[in-house]
Coordinates of C-alpha atoms and ligand atoms in Angstrom, one line a residue:
M7 CA 17.7 -1.1 -15.9
S8 CA 20.0 1.7 -15.0
K9 CA 18.7 4.4 -12.5
L10 CA 17.1 8.1 -14.3
S11 CA 17.5 11.0 -12.9
K12 CA 14.8 12.8 -12.2
E13 CA 15.6 15.0 -15.1
Q14 CA 15.6 12.8 -16.9
I15 CA 12.2 12.2 -16.3
V16 CA 10.4 15.2 -16.6
Q17 CA 12.8 15.4 -20.2
S18 CA 10.8 13.2 -22.2
V19 CA 7.3 14.3 -21.0
P20 CA 6.4 16.8 -23.6
Q21 CA 5.8 20.1 -20.9
R22 CA 3.3 21.3 -22.5
G23 CA -0.6 20.7 -24.1
F24 CA -2.9 19.6 -22.2
F25 CA -4.1 23.5 -20.2
G26 CA -0.7 24.3 -20.2
Q27 CA 0.0 21.3 -18.5
P28 CA 2.0 18.4 -19.5
K29 CA 0.9 16.0 -22.5
G30 CA 1.0 13.3 -20.1
L31 CA -1.8 15.1 -18.0
F32 CA -4.5 14.2 -20.4
T33 CA -3.4 10.6 -20.5
L34 CA -3.5 10.6 -16.5
F35 CA -6.4 13.5 -16.2
F36 CA -9.0 10.8 -18.6
T37 CA -7.6 7.1 -17.1
E38 CA -8.7 9.0 -13.6
F39 CA -11.9 9.7 -14.8
W40 CA -12.9 6.7 -16.4
E41 CA -11.7 4.9 -13.0
R42 CA -13.1 7.4 -10.7
F43 CA -16.3 7.0 -13.3
S44 CA -16.8 3.2 -12.7
Y45 CA -16.2 3.7 -9.2
Y46 CA -18.3 6.0 -7.8
G47 CA -21.2 4.8 -10.6
M48 CA -20.6 1.2 -8.9
R49 CA -20.9 2.4 -5.0
A50 CA -24.1 4.7 -6.6
L51 CA -25.5 1.4 -6.7
L52 CA -23.9 -1.4 -4.5
L53 CA -25.9 -1.0 -1.2
F54 CA -29.0 -0.7 -3.2
Y55 CA -28.7 -4.0 -5.5
M56 CA -27.7 -5.3 -1.9
Y57 CA -30.6 -3.8 -0.2
D58 CA -33.3 -4.5 -2.5
S59 CA -35.5 -7.5 -2.6
I60 CA -34.7 -10.4 -4.0
A61 CA -38.0 -10.0 -6.6
N62 CA -36.8 -6.7 -6.9
G63 CA -33.2 -8.1 -8.5
G64 CA -30.8 -7.2 -5.2
L65 CA -29.5 -10.0 -3.3
A66 CA -31.7 -9.1 0.0
I67 CA -28.9 -9.0 2.5
E68 CA -30.2 -7.1 5.7
D69 CA -30.1 -3.2 5.6
S70 CA -27.5 -2.4 8.5
T71 CA -24.9 -5.7 7.5
A72 CA -25.3 -4.0 3.6
R73 CA -24.3 -0.6 5.2
S74 CA -21.1 -2.5 6.6
I75 CA -20.5 -4.3 3.9
M76 CA -20.2 -0.6 1.8
A77 CA -18.0 0.6 4.5
I78 CA -15.1 -2.5 5.0
Y79 CA -15.0 -2.4 1.2
G80 CA -15.2 1.4 1.2
S81 CA -12.0 0.9 3.5
L82 CA -10.2 -2.4 1.9
V83 CA -10.2 -0.6 -1.7
Y84 CA -7.8 2.2 0.5
M85 CA -6.5 0.2 2.7
S86 CA -4.6 -2.0 -0.6
G87 CA -2.9 1.6 -2.2
I88 CA 0.1 -0.2 0.3
I89 CA -0.3 -3.1 -1.8
G90 CA -0.3 -1.1 -5.3
G91 CA 2.4 1.7 -3.6
W92 CA 4.9 -2.0 -2.7
I93 CA 4.7 -3.9 -6.0
A94 CA 4.9 -0.4 -8.3
D95 CA 8.4 0.7 -6.0
R96 CA 10.3 -2.9 -6.1
L97 CA 8.4 -4.9 -9.0
L98 CA 6.4 -3.3 -11.9
G99 CA 7.0 0.3 -12.1
T100 CA 3.8 2.9 -11.6
Q101 CA 2.8 3.1 -15.6
R102 CA 2.6 -0.8 -15.8
T103 CA 1.2 -1.2 -12.3
V104 CA -1.8 1.2 -13.0
F105 CA -2.7 -1.0 -16.4
Y106 CA -2.8 -3.8 -14.6
G107 CA -4.6 -2.2 -12.1
G108 CA -7.6 -0.7 -14.6
V109 CA -7.4 -4.7 -15.6
L110 CA -8.6 -5.6 -12.7
I111 CA -11.0 -3.5 -11.7
M112 CA -13.2 -4.2 -14.8
A113 CA -12.6 -7.8 -14.5
G114 CA -14.9 -7.1 -11.1
H115 CA -17.9 -4.8 -12.7
I116 CA -17.7 -7.4 -15.7
V117 CA -18.1 -9.9 -12.6
L118 CA -20.9 -7.8 -10.8
A119 CA -22.5 -7.5 -14.1
L120 CA -23.2 -11.1 -14.6
P121 CA -26.0 -12.0 -12.6
A122 CA -24.4 -14.6 -10.3
G123 CA -25.9 -13.4 -6.4
V124 CA -23.6 -12.6 -4.0
T125 CA -20.5 -14.9 -4.7
A126 CA -20.3 -12.8 -7.5
L127 CA -20.1 -9.8 -5.5
F128 CA -17.6 -11.2 -3.2
I129 CA -15.4 -11.8 -6.0
S130 CA -15.9 -8.6 -7.9
M131 CA -14.9 -7.1 -4.3
F132 CA -12.3 -8.5 -4.3
L133 CA -11.2 -7.1 -7.5
I134 CA -11.7 -4.5 -7.6
I135 CA -10.0 -4.1 -4.2
I136 CA -6.7 -5.4 -5.8
G137 CA -6.8 -3.2 -8.8
T138 CA -8.2 0.0 -6.5
G139 CA -4.3 -0.4 -4.6
L140 CA -2.9 -0.7 -7.5
L141 CA -4.6 2.2 -9.8
K142 CA -5.2 4.6 -7.5
P143 CA -2.0 5.8 -5.6
N144 CA 0.3 5.4 -9.0
V145 CA -1.8 7.0 -11.0
S146 CA -1.5 10.2 -9.1
N147 CA 2.6 9.2 -8.4
V148 CA 2.7 9.9 -11.9
V149 CA 1.4 13.0 -11.5
G150 CA 4.0 14.5 -9.7
D151 CA 6.3 12.6 -11.6
M152 CA 6.2 14.8 -14.7
Y153 CA 7.2 17.7 -13.3
S154 CA 10.5 19.2 -11.7
P155 CA 11.0 20.4 -8.0
Q156 CA 11.0 23.4 -9.1
D157 CA 8.3 23.4 -11.6
M158 CA 5.4 26.2 -10.0
R159 CA 3.0 24.1 -12.3
R160 CA 2.6 21.3 -10.3
D161 CA -0.5 22.6 -7.5
S162 CA -2.6 23.3 -10.3
G163 CA -1.5 20.3 -12.3
F164 CA -3.1 18.2 -8.9
S165 CA -5.6 20.6 -8.6
I166 CA -6.6 19.7 -12.3
F167 CA -6.0 16.1 -12.2
Y168 CA -8.8 16.2 -8.4
M169 CA -11.5 17.6 -11.5
G170 CA -11.2 14.9 -13.8
I171 CA -11.1 12.3 -10.3
N172 CA -14.5 14.7 -9.6
M173 CA -16.5 15.0 -13.2
G174 CA -15.9 11.2 -13.6
A175 CA -18.6 11.1 -10.0
F176 CA -20.4 13.4 -11.4
I177 CA -21.6 11.9 -14.2
A178 CA -21.2 8.8 -13.0
P179 CA -24.9 8.3 -10.9
F180 CA -26.7 9.6 -13.7
I181 CA -25.2 6.2 -15.8
V182 CA -24.4 4.4 -13.7
G183 CA -27.6 4.7 -11.2
T184 CA -29.9 5.5 -13.6
L185 CA -29.8 2.0 -15.7
G186 CA -29.1 0.3 -12.4
Q187 CA -33.0 1.6 -10.9
K188 CA -34.8 2.4 -13.9
Y189 CA -33.7 -1.1 -15.8
N190 CA -31.3 -3.6 -14.4
Y191 CA -28.7 -3.3 -11.7
H192 CA -26.4 -5.7 -13.1
L193 CA -26.8 -3.3 -16.6
G194 CA -25.4 -0.6 -14.3
F195 CA -22.8 -2.5 -13.3
G196 CA -22.0 -3.1 -16.9
T197 CA -21.7 0.1 -18.2
A198 CA -18.9 0.4 -15.2
A199 CA -17.1 -1.7 -16.9
I200 CA -17.4 -0.1 -19.9
G201 CA -16.2 3.1 -18.3
M202 CA -13.0 0.5 -17.2
F203 CA -12.4 0.0 -20.7
L204 CA -12.7 3.5 -21.8
G205 CA -9.6 4.6 -19.2
L206 CA -7.6 2.0 -20.5
I207 CA -7.8 2.3 -24.1
V208 CA -6.9 6.0 -23.3
F209 CA -4.0 4.7 -20.8
L210 CA -3.0 1.9 -24.0
A211 CA -3.5 4.6 -26.4
T212 CA -2.0 8.0 -25.5
R213 CA 0.6 6.9 -22.8
K214 CA 3.6 6.4 -24.9
K215 CA 3.6 9.5 -26.5
N216 CA 2.6 11.5 -23.7
L217 CA 3.8 10.2 -20.3
G218 CA 7.7 9.6 -21.4
L219 CA 9.7 7.5 -18.9
A220 CA 7.5 9.6 -16.5
G221 CA 6.3 5.7 -14.1
T222 CA 9.0 3.4 -16.3
Y223 CA 11.5 2.5 -13.6
V224 CA 11.8 0.4 -10.8
P225 CA 12.7 2.7 -8.5
N226 CA 14.0 0.6 -6.0
P227 CA 13.9 -3.4 -7.5
L228 CA 13.8 -6.5 -6.1
E229 CA 17.2 -8.3 -5.9
D230 CA 17.7 -11.1 -7.1
G231 CA 18.7 -12.9 -3.7
E232 CA 15.5 -11.3 -2.5
K233 CA 12.5 -11.6 -4.9
K234 CA 13.8 -15.7 -3.9
V235 CA 12.5 -14.5 -0.3
V236 CA 10.3 -12.4 -0.6
F237 CA 7.8 -14.3 -3.3
T238 CA 8.4 -17.6 -1.3
R239 CA 6.6 -15.8 2.3
F240 CA 3.6 -14.2 -0.1
A241 CA 3.4 -17.8 -1.2
I242 CA 3.7 -18.9 1.9
A243 CA 0.9 -16.6 3.5
G244 CA -1.2 -16.9 0.1
V245 CA -1.3 -20.8 1.2
I246 CA -2.5 -19.8 5.0
I247 CA -5.3 -17.3 4.6
A248 CA -6.1 -20.2 1.8
V249 CA -6.3 -22.5 4.3
L250 CA -7.8 -20.8 7.1
A251 CA -10.1 -19.1 4.5
A252 CA -10.6 -23.0 3.8
I253 CA -11.6 -23.8 7.1
T254 CA -13.5 -20.6 8.0
I255 CA -15.8 -20.4 5.7
P256 CA -17.6 -23.3 5.2
T257 CA -18.2 -23.9 9.6
G258 CA -19.2 -20.5 9.4
I259 CA -16.3 -19.2 12.1
L260 CA -15.9 -16.6 9.9
T261 CA -19.0 -14.8 9.2
I262 CA -19.6 -11.2 7.1
N263 CA -19.9 -9.6 11.6
R264 CA -16.3 -11.1 12.4
F265 CA -14.6 -9.9 8.9
T266 CA -15.9 -6.9 9.3
F267 CA -14.5 -6.3 13.2
L268 CA -11.1 -7.6 11.9
V269 CA -10.4 -5.3 9.2
S270 CA -11.7 -2.4 11.5
I271 CA -9.1 -4.0 14.0
L272 CA -6.6 -3.0 11.2
G273 CA -8.1 -0.4 10.4
I274 CA -6.6 0.9 13.4
V275 CA -3.1 -0.7 13.8
I276 CA -1.6 -0.6 9.6
P277 CA -1.7 3.2 10.8
T278 CA -0.5 3.1 14.2
L279 CA 2.6 1.1 12.9
Y280 CA 2.9 2.6 10.0
F281 CA 3.8 5.4 12.4
I282 CA 6.1 3.6 14.5
V283 CA 8.5 1.9 11.5
M284 CA 8.8 5.8 10.4
Y285 CA 9.3 7.6 13.6
R286 CA 12.1 4.9 14.9
S287 CA 14.1 4.8 11.0
P288 CA 17.1 5.6 11.4
K289 CA 16.5 7.2 8.4
T290 CA 14.2 9.9 10.2
N291 CA 16.5 12.5 11.4
E292 CA 14.9 14.8 14.5
D293 CA 12.9 18.2 12.1
E294 CA 10.9 14.5 10.3
K295 CA 10.2 13.3 13.3
S296 CA 9.2 16.6 14.9
R297 CA 6.8 16.8 11.6
L298 CA 5.4 13.2 11.7
L299 CA 4.4 14.3 15.4
A300 CA 3.0 17.4 13.7
Y301 CA 1.2 15.2 11.4
I302 CA -0.3 12.6 14.2
P303 CA -3.3 15.0 15.3
L304 CA -4.0 15.9 11.1
F305 CA -4.0 12.0 10.6
I306 CA -6.8 12.1 12.8
A307 CA -9.2 14.7 12.3
A308 CA -8.4 13.8 8.4
M309 CA -9.9 10.1 9.7
M310 CA -12.7 11.9 11.2
F311 CA -14.4 14.5 8.0
W312 CA -13.6 11.1 6.0
A313 CA -15.7 8.8 8.3
I314 CA -18.6 11.4 7.4
Q315 CA -18.2 12.0 3.9
E316 CA -18.1 8.5 3.0
Q317 CA -21.1 7.9 4.7
G318 CA -22.9 10.4 1.9
S319 CA -22.5 7.0 0.1
I320 CA -23.8 4.5 2.6
I321 CA -27.0 7.0 5.4
L322 CA -26.8 9.6 3.1
A323 CA -27.8 6.6 -0.1
E324 CA -30.4 5.4 2.0
Y325 CA -31.6 8.2 3.7
A326 CA -32.6 9.3 -0.7
D327 CA -33.8 6.2 -1.0
K328 CA -35.9 5.7 1.6
R329 CA -36.6 8.6 3.6
T330 CA -36.4 11.6 0.9
A331 CA -39.9 12.5 -2.0
L332 CA -38.1 11.8 -4.8
H333 CA -41.0 13.2 -7.0
I334 CA -40.9 16.2 -7.4
F335 CA -43.3 18.7 -9.8
G336 CA -44.3 15.5 -11.4
F337 CA -40.7 13.8 -11.9
K338 CA -39.0 10.8 -10.3
L339 CA -35.4 12.0 -9.0
E340 CA -33.4 8.4 -8.5
S341 CA -32.0 8.3 -5.6
S342 CA -28.8 7.4 -7.0
W343 CA -28.2 10.9 -8.3
F344 CA -27.6 12.2 -5.1
Q345 CA -24.1 11.5 -5.4
S346 CA -23.5 13.1 -7.7
L347 CA -23.9 16.5 -6.0
N348 CA -20.8 16.0 -3.8
P349 CA -18.6 15.6 -7.1
L350 CA -21.5 18.5 -8.3
F351 CA -20.3 20.9 -5.8
I352 CA -16.3 20.2 -5.6
I353 CA -16.2 20.8 -8.9
A354 CA -17.9 24.6 -8.3
L355 CA -16.2 25.5 -5.6
A356 CA -13.4 24.1 -6.0
P357 CA -12.1 27.0 -7.9
L358 CA -13.0 29.1 -6.2
F359 CA -11.8 27.9 -2.6
A360 CA -8.3 27.8 -4.7
G361 CA -8.7 30.9 -5.7
L362 CA -9.3 32.1 -2.0
W363 CA -6.3 30.7 -0.7
V364 CA -4.3 32.4 -3.4
K365 CA -5.6 36.1 -2.7
L366 CA -4.9 35.2 1.6
G367 CA -1.4 34.8 0.3
D368 CA 0.4 35.3 3.5
R369 CA -2.3 35.1 5.8
Q370 CA -4.4 31.8 5.0
P371 CA -5.2 29.7 8.2
T372 CA -2.2 27.4 8.6
T373 CA -2.9 23.6 8.0
T374 CA -3.7 22.5 11.0
R375 CA -6.1 25.9 10.5
K376 CA -7.5 24.5 7.7
F377 CA -8.2 21.1 9.3
S378 CA -9.9 22.5 11.9
F379 CA -12.5 24.1 9.4
G380 CA -13.0 20.9 7.9
L381 CA -14.4 18.6 11.0
V382 CA -16.3 22.0 11.8
F383 CA -18.5 22.1 8.0
A384 CA -19.0 18.4 8.1
G385 CA -19.8 17.8 11.5
L386 CA -22.6 20.4 10.6
S387 CA -23.7 18.5 7.8
F388 CA -24.3 16.0 10.1
L389 CA -26.6 18.3 12.7
V390 CA -28.6 19.9 9.3
M391 CA -30.4 15.8 8.9
I392 CA -31.3 16.3 12.5
I393 CA -33.9 19.7 10.5
P394 CA -35.8 17.5 9.0
S395 CA -36.9 14.6 11.8
V396 CA -37.1 17.1 14.6
L397 CA -39.7 19.4 12.2
N398 CA -41.6 16.4 10.4
G399 CA -40.4 13.5 12.6
T400 CA -39.6 10.2 11.0
E401 CA -42.3 9.1 9.0
T402 CA -43.3 11.3 6.5
L403 CA -40.6 11.7 3.3
V404 CA -38.6 15.1 3.4
S405 CA -37.8 17.8 1.3
P406 CA -34.7 16.2 -1.1
I407 CA -33.1 20.2 -0.3
W408 CA -31.6 18.7 2.9
L409 CA -29.7 16.4 1.3
V410 CA -28.5 18.7 -1.3
L411 CA -28.1 21.4 1.8
S412 CA -26.0 17.9 3.9
F413 CA -23.5 17.5 0.8
F414 CA -22.9 21.0 0.3
L415 CA -21.9 21.2 3.5
V416 CA -19.4 18.4 3.5
V417 CA -17.6 19.9 0.5
V418 CA -17.5 23.2 1.5
G419 CA -15.1 21.0 4.5
E420 CA -14.0 18.8 1.9
L421 CA -11.8 21.5 0.0
C422 CA -10.3 22.6 3.0
L423 CA -9.1 19.6 3.6
S424 CA -8.7 17.0 1.2
P425 CA -6.7 18.8 -1.2
V426 CA -4.7 20.7 2.3
G427 CA -4.0 17.2 3.6
L428 CA -2.4 15.7 0.1
S429 CA 0.0 18.4 0.2
A430 CA 0.5 18.6 3.8
T431 CA 1.7 15.2 3.5
T432 CA 4.1 15.1 0.9
K433 CA 5.9 17.5 3.3
L434 CA 5.7 15.8 6.5
A435 CA 6.4 12.3 5.4
P436 CA 10.0 11.7 5.9
A437 CA 12.4 11.4 2.9
A438 CA 13.2 7.8 3.2
F439 CA 9.3 7.5 3.1
S440 CA 8.1 9.6 0.2
A441 CA 7.6 7.2 -2.1
Q442 CA 4.8 6.1 0.3
T443 CA 3.3 9.3 0.9
M444 CA 0.0 8.5 -1.3
S445 CA -0.8 6.2 1.1
L446 CA -0.6 6.9 3.9
W447 CA -2.8 9.4 3.1
F448 CA -5.2 7.3 0.9
L449 CA -4.7 5.1 4.6
S450 CA -6.5 7.8 6.6
N451 CA -9.5 7.2 4.4
A452 CA -9.0 3.3 4.7
S453 CA -8.7 4.0 8.5
A454 CA -11.8 5.8 8.9
Q455 CA -14.5 3.3 6.8
A456 CA -13.0 0.9 8.6
I457 CA -14.4 2.0 11.5
N458 CA -17.9 3.1 9.9
A459 CA -18.1 -0.3 9.6
Q460 CA -18.7 -1.0 13.3
I461 CA -21.7 2.2 13.2
V462 CA -22.8 2.5 10.0
K463 CA -25.3 -0.6 11.7
L464 CA -25.9 1.4 14.5
Y465 CA -27.7 3.8 12.8
T466 CA -32.1 3.7 12.3
P467 CA -34.3 5.8 11.3
E468 CA -36.0 6.2 14.6
T469 CA -33.5 7.2 16.5
E470 CA -31.3 9.1 13.4
I471 CA -32.0 12.3 15.7
I472 CA -29.3 10.8 18.2
Y473 CA -27.3 9.6 14.9
F474 CA -26.4 11.9 13.1
G475 CA -26.3 14.8 16.5
V476 CA -23.8 12.0 18.0
I477 CA -21.1 12.0 15.6
G478 CA -22.1 15.5 13.9
G479 CA -20.8 16.7 17.6
I480 CA -18.6 14.6 17.8
S481 CA -17.1 16.7 14.8
I482 CA -17.6 19.9 15.7
L483 CA -16.2 19.3 19.1
L484 CA -12.6 17.8 18.0
G485 CA -12.5 20.6 14.9
I486 CA -13.3 23.9 18.1
L487 CA -10.1 21.6 20.1
L488 CA -7.7 21.0 17.2
F489 CA -8.6 25.6 15.8
T490 CA -7.3 26.1 19.9
V491 CA -4.5 24.3 19.5
A492 CA -2.8 24.2 15.9
P493 CA -0.5 26.5 16.9
K494 CA 1.0 24.3 19.5
I495 CA 1.2 21.0 16.3
Q496 CA 2.8 23.9 13.9
G497 CA 5.7 24.8 16.2
F498 CA 6.0 20.9 15.4
M499 CA 5.5 21.4 11.6
R500 CA 9.2 22.9 12.1
G501 CA 8.3 25.5 9.4
V502 CA 5.8 24.3 7.3
R503 CA 2.7 26.1 6.8
Ligands
LIG626 N1 -13.0 11.4 -3.1 C1 -11.4 11.4 -3.4 C2 -11.2 10.2 -4.7 O1 -11.4 9.4 -4.6 C3 -10.3 11.3 -2.6 C4 -10.8 10.5 -1.7 C5 -9.5 10.6 -0.3 O2 -8.4 11.2 -0.4 O3 -9.5 9.5 0.6 O4 -10.1 10.1 -4.8
LIG627 N1 -15.6 14.5 -3.5 C1 -15.5 12.7 -3.7 C2 -13.4 13.0 -4.4 O1 -13.2 13.6 -4.6 C3 -15.5 12.3 -5.2 C4 -17.2 11.7 -4.1 O2 -17.5 11.6 -2.5 O3 -17.7 11.7 -5.5 O4 -12.7 12.2 -5.2

């Protein structure tokens, strides 16, 4: 196919039809709504399913291992975005990649819906990791494709899309979580599969009409000669991995702990390599090099932030399940429902924050300062979790209000950092790497969870004061440090605010 110009693509998308936004936003909004419904619904149950006793329908995996698996799984889900970006860029184009991703994700949830134990768990994880890598960064990239570079609606389009993400994440625990915990885990996972199925239907039924040419082209297709080399390399790598797995798994050399450790290392190595390659590329000019240097502290800050935020579905989920009084006013709360608090607060507060930045205009804090607020609030969200154990010790169940407060605080931080970070990434990444910026941003989350896989093992209710205190304290200190050096970092950004 001949190369399509940016204008041709934009012109092919009906420019109105969904809250004053391009019609395609409808398609992407609901595809991502259902995908996140399935992802966060599954995650709201998964930890409980893993550590619950066999008699209760769980897998009876040891608590600390179950937590570590949650983190490593979360990390790989976002790490695989690199593969998804590459496949869309060079082989399939974004639309088709999104579709295949959705199919794999649905298959992953179906596998988990079968009562087939640990084997099913790992097969499902593999499918969902690859599927999300194909779908998640690409669906967000198609959003960007629908707007011309001058279109002022772009940011609000992304905000609406972000609402879709969080609406899916909000309702999922009430449906997937309730069915899973009240009736049967596999029934819950089955509903996650139905969610993804609905997402695929919306996508297939409306994409022709709504998305036009957006995401239908392959921006940088592999030449025929290159194809051979690349496919041979993939095949060799695949065989090597399969042989290594066939030797190391049955002989007990590759344990879950060692695998986790390996991924934790990757979580540090991959972003480091990414930065080195971008920095040394002849396509990166002096201004862009300077901006990359400025991006490093922001990336580290984002890692610290996501490390805390993502523990919401691990440590705070376990806290909800084991340390929180769930019977209130004669009503039984399900522990999975607490996973709805983060997206609920996001939905409630996002418009407020967007309005605040508009109102402050030029007087609003710089990107770096917003990041520092993100860290301070994340830190506070852990520090408040010290209070219930200081007041009542760690033997008695505590009021759910502490978790509500903690999720509220982390969301205030999330709104200072997450949307800001995405837009900063697109502005700070060198032009030659712009297609990968989405993957780069998700890497901050992947790396955070890779490190979390080691940290979350250390939590015990007896030591929770130290656990929450140290992690929360480090985040706040980093936040204060970042706030102080912010003007210097902004200098390196060469004009980007
Ligand atoms: N929670 C958001 C989502 O699922 C953000 C993830 C991230 O940016 O790392 O889309
Ligand atoms: N706030 C997260 C995100 O934006 C959702 C969650 O953690 O439930 O998608």
